[in-house]
CSV table of C-alpha atoms in Angstrom, one decimal:
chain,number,residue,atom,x,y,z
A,735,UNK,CA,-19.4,21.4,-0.5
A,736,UNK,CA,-22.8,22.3,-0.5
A,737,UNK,CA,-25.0,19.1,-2.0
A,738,UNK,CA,-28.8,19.3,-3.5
A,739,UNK,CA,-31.3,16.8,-2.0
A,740,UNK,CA,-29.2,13.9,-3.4
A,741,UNK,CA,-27.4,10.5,-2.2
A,742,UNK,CA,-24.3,11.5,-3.2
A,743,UNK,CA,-21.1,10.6,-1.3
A,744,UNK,CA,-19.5,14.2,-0.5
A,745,UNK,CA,-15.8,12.9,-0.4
A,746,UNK,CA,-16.2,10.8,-3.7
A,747,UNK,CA,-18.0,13.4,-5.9
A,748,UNK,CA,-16.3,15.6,-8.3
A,749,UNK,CA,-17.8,18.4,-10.4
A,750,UNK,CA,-16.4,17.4,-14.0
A,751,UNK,CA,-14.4,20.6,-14.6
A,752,UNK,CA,-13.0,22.1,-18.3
A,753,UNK,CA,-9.5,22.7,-16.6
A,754,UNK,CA,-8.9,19.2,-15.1
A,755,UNK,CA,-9.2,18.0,-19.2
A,756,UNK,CA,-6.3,20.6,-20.3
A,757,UNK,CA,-3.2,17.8,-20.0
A,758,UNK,CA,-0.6,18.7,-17.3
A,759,UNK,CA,2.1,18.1,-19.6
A,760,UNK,CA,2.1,17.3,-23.1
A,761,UNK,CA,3.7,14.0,-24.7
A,762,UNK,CA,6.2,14.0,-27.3
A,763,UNK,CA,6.2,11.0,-28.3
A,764,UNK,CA,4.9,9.2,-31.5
A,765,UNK,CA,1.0,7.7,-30.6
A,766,UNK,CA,1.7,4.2,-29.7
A,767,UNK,CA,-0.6,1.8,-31.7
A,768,UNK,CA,-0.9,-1.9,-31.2
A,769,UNK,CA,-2.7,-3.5,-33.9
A,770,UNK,CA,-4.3,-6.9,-34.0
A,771,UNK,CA,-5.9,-8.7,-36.8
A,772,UNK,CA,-7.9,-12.1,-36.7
A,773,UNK,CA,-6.9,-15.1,-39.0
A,774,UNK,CA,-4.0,-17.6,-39.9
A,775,UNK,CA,-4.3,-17.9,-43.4
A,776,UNK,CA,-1.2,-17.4,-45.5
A,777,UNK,CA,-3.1,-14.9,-47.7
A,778,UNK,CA,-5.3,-13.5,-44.9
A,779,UNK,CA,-7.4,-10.1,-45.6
A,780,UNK,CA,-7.5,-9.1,-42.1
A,781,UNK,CA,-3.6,-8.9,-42.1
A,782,UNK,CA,-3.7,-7.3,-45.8
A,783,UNK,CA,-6.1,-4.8,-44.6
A,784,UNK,CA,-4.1,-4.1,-41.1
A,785,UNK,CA,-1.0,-3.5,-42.5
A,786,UNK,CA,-2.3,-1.0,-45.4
A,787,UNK,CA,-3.6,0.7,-42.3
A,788,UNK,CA,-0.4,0.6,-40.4
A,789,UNK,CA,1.4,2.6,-43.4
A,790,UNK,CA,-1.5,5.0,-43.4
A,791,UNK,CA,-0.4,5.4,-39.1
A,792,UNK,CA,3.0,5.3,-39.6
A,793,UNK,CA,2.8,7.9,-42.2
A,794,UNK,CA,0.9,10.3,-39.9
A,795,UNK,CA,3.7,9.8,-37.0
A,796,UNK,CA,2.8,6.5,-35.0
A,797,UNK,CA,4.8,4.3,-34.0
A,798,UNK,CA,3.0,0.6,-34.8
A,799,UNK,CA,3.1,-2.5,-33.7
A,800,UNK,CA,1.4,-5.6,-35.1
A,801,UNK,CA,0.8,-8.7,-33.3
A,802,UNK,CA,1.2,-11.9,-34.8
A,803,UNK,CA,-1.7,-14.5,-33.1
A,804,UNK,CA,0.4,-18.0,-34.7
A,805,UNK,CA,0.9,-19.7,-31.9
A,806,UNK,CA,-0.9,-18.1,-29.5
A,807,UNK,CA,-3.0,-20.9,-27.0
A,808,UNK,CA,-6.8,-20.3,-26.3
A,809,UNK,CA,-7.6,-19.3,-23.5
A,810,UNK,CA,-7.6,-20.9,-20.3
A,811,UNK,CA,-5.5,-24.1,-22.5
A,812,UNK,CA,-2.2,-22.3,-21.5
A,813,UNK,CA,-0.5,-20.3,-18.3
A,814,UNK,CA,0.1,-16.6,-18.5
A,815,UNK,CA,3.1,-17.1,-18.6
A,816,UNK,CA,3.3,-18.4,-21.8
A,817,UNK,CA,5.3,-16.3,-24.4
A,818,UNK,CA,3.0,-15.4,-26.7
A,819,UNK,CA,0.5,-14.6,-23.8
A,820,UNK,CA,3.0,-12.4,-21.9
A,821,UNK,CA,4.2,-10.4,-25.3
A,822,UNK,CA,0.2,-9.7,-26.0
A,823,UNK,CA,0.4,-8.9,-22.6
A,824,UNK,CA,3.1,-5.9,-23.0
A,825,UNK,CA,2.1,-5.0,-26.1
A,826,UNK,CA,-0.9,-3.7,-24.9
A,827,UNK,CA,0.2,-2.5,-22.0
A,828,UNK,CA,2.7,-0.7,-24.4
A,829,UNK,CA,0.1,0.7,-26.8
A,830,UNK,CA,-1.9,4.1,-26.2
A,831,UNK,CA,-4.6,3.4,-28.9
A,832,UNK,CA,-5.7,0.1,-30.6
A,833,UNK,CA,-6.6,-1.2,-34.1
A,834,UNK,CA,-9.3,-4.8,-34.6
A,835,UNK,CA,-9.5,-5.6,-37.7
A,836,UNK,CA,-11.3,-9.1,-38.2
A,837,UNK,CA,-12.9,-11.3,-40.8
A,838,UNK,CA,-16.7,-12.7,-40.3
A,839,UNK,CA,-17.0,-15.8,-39.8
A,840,UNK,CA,-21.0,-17.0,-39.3
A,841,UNK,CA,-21.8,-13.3,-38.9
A,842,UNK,CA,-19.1,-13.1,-35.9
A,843,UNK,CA,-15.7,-12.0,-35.4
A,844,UNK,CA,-13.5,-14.8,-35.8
A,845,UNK,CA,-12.7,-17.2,-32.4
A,846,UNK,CA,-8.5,-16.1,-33.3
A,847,UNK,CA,-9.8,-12.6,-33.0
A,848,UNK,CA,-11.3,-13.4,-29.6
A,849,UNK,CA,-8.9,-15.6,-28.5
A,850,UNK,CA,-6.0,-12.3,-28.5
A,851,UNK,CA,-8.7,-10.0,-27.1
A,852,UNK,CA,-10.1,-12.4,-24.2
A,853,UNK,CA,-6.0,-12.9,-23.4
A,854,UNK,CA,-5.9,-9.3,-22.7
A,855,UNK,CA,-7.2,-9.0,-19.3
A,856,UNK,CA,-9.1,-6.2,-17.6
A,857,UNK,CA,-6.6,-6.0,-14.5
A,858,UNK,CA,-3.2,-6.7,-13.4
A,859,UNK,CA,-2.9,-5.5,-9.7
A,860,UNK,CA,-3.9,-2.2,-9.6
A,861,UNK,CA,-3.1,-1.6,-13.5
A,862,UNK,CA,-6.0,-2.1,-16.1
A,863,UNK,CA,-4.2,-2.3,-19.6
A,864,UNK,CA,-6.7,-1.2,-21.9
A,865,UNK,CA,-8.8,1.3,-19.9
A,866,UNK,CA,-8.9,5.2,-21.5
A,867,UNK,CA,-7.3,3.7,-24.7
A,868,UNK,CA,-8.6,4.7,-28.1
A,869,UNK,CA,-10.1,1.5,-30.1
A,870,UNK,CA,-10.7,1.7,-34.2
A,871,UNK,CA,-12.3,-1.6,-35.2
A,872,UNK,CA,-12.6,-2.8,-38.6
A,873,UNK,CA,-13.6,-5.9,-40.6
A,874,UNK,CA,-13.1,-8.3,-43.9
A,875,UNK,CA,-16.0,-10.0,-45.7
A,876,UNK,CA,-16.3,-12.2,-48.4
A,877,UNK,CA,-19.8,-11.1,-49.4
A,878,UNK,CA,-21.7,-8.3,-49.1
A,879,UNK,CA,-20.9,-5.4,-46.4
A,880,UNK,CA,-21.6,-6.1,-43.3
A,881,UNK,CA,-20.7,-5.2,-39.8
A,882,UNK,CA,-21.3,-8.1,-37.5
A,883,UNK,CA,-18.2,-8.2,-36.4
A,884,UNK,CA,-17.3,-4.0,-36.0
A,885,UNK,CA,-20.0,-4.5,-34.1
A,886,UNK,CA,-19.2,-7.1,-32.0
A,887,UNK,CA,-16.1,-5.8,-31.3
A,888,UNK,CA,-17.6,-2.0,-30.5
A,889,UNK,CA,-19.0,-4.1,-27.3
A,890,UNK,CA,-15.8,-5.5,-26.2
A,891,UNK,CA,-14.2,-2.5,-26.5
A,892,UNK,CA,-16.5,-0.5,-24.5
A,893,UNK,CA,-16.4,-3.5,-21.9
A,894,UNK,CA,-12.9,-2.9,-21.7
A,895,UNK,CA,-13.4,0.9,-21.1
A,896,UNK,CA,-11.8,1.7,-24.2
A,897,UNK,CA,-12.6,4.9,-26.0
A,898,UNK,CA,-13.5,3.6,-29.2
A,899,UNK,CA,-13.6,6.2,-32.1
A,900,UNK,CA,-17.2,6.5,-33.9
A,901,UNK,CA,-15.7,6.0,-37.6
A,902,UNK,CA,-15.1,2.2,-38.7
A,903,UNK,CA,-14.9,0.0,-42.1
A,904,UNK,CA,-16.0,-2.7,-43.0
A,905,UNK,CA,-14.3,-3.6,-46.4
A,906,UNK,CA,-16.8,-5.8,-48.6
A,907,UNK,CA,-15.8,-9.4,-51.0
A,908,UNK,CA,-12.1,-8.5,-49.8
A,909,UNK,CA,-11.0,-10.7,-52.5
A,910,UNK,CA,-11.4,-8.4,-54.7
A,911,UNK,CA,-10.1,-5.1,-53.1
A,912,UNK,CA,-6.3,-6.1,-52.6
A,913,UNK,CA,-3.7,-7.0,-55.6
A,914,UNK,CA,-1.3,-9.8,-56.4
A,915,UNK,CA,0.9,-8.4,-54.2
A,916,UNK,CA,-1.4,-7.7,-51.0
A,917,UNK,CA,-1.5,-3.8,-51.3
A,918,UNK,CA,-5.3,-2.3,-51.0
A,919,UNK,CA,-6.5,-1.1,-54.7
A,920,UNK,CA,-7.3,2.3,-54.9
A,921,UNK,CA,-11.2,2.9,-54.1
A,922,UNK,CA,-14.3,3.8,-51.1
A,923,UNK,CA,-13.0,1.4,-49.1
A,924,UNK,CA,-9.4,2.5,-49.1
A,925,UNK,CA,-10.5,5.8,-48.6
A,926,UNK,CA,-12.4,4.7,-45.7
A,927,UNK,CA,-9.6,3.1,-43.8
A,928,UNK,CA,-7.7,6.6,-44.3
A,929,UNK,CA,-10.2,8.0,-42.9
A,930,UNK,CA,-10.5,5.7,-40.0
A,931,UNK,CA,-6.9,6.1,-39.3
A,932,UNK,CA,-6.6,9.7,-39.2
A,933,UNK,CA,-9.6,10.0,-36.3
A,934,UNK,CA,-7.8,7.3,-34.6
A,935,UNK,CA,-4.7,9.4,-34.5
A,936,UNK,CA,-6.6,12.8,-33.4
A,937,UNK,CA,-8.7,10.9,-30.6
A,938,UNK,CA,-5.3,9.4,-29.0
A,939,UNK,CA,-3.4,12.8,-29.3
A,940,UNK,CA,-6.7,14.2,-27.9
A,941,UNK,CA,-7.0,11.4,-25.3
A,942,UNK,CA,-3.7,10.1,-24.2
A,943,UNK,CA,-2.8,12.4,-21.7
A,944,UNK,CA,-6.1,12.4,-20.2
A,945,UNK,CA,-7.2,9.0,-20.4
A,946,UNK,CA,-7.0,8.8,-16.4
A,947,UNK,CA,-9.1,11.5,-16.0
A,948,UNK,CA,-12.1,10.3,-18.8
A,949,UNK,CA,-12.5,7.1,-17.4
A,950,UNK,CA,-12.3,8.1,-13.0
A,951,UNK,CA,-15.7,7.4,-11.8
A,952,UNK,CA,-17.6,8.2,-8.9
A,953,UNK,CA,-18.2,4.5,-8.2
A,954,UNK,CA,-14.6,3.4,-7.5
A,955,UNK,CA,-13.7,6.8,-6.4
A,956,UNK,CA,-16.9,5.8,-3.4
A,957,UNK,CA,-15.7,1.9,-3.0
A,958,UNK,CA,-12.0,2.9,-2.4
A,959,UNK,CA,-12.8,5.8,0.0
A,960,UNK,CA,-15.5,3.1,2.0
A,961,UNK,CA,-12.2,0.2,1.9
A,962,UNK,CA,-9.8,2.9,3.0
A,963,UNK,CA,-12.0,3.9,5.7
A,964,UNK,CA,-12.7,0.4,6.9
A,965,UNK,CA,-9.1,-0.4,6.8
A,966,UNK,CA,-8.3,3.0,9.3
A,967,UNK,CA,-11.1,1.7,11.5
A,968,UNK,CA,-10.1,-1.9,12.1
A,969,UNK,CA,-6.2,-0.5,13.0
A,970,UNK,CA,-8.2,1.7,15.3
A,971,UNK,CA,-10.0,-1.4,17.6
């Protein structure tokens, strides 16, 4: 390969190329969502408001799971090998696109909501569980719109090299937008979340099958050719 006056590593660099994004094979399966929400309370609106959401998935073909953070340990105050740690742990593993929802709490995401996403690690060996996934985040209040915490979240997400869709809600004085019996009242914000959810689904069918592709960089690609080369050189002496 013929390089222009640059510092490139010849052996690492690739040419981004239209055909290497056309999927090799096609999945068949139902898009795999995991879905997390961020408080304990026995009427929370972060759990109202992900499992309206999960109907609206499930009713456009996913297959969803919802994690339940009761009992789940902070961080660092348990092993990984506690159960609640190790089902997070598969679950995401499991999952080919995510759902956030949280409340704000002093203009943050909640510490429950952190808790389940700082319990997610970025590696396990070789394997990093949440990179080239698709990320929708979305939040409660119990004032005026705001989006501290989509925000907040939007960071994470791209910290753990998750494709995170640009559509996100932020439902405002949640109180009032669900009914006695915790289903979302017809209105903006519903029609939001529908929204939300149907890009969700279109970025993962889009994505899934080329997630490794979208997120291999020139940067590891250079480090693991540099380690491979050391390791053939000291066999060598």
């Amino acid at each position: 390969m013929n390089l222009p006056s640059t510092n490139l590593n010849p052996e690492s660099f690739r040419i981004p190329s239209q055909g290497d994004l056309l999927p090799r094979a096609v999945s068949s399966h139902p898009p795999r969502i995991l879905m997390l929400y961020g408080s304990l309370r026995e009427r929370s609106y972060s759990k109202l408001l992900t499992l309206e959401a999960a109907r609206l998935l499930e009713s456009m073909g996913a297959e969803v799971r919802i994690f339940n953070p009761e009992g789940l340990p902070q961080p660092d105050a348990a092993p990984e090998s506690h159960p609640k740690v190790q089902e997070l742990r598969e679950l995401a593993s499991w999952s080919e696109g995510m759902v956030w929802t949280s409340p704000e709490r002093h203009g943050a995401m909640t510490g429950i909501m952190k808790s389940q996403i700082d319990w997610i690690p970025l590696s396990v060996g070789a394997v990093r569980p949440t990179q080239g996934k698709t990320l929708a985040v979305m939040e409660v209040s119990g004032g005026s719109q705001s989006f501290n915490a989509v925000n907040q979240m939007r960071i994470l997400g791209r910290w753990m090299r998750m494709l995170t869709i640009p559509n996100q809600s932020s439902v405002a004085k949640a109180f009032a937008e669900f009914d006695e019996a915790g289903r979302m009242k017809p209105s903006s914000y519903y029609d939001r979340v529908v929204d939300v959810m149907e890009e969700l689904m279109k970025f993962t069918l889009l994505t899934r099958d080329v997630a490794p592709y979208l997120v291999d960089r020139y940067s590891e690609r250079k480090e693991s050719a540099e380690e491979l080369s050391k390791r053939v050189n000291q066999r060598s002496i």
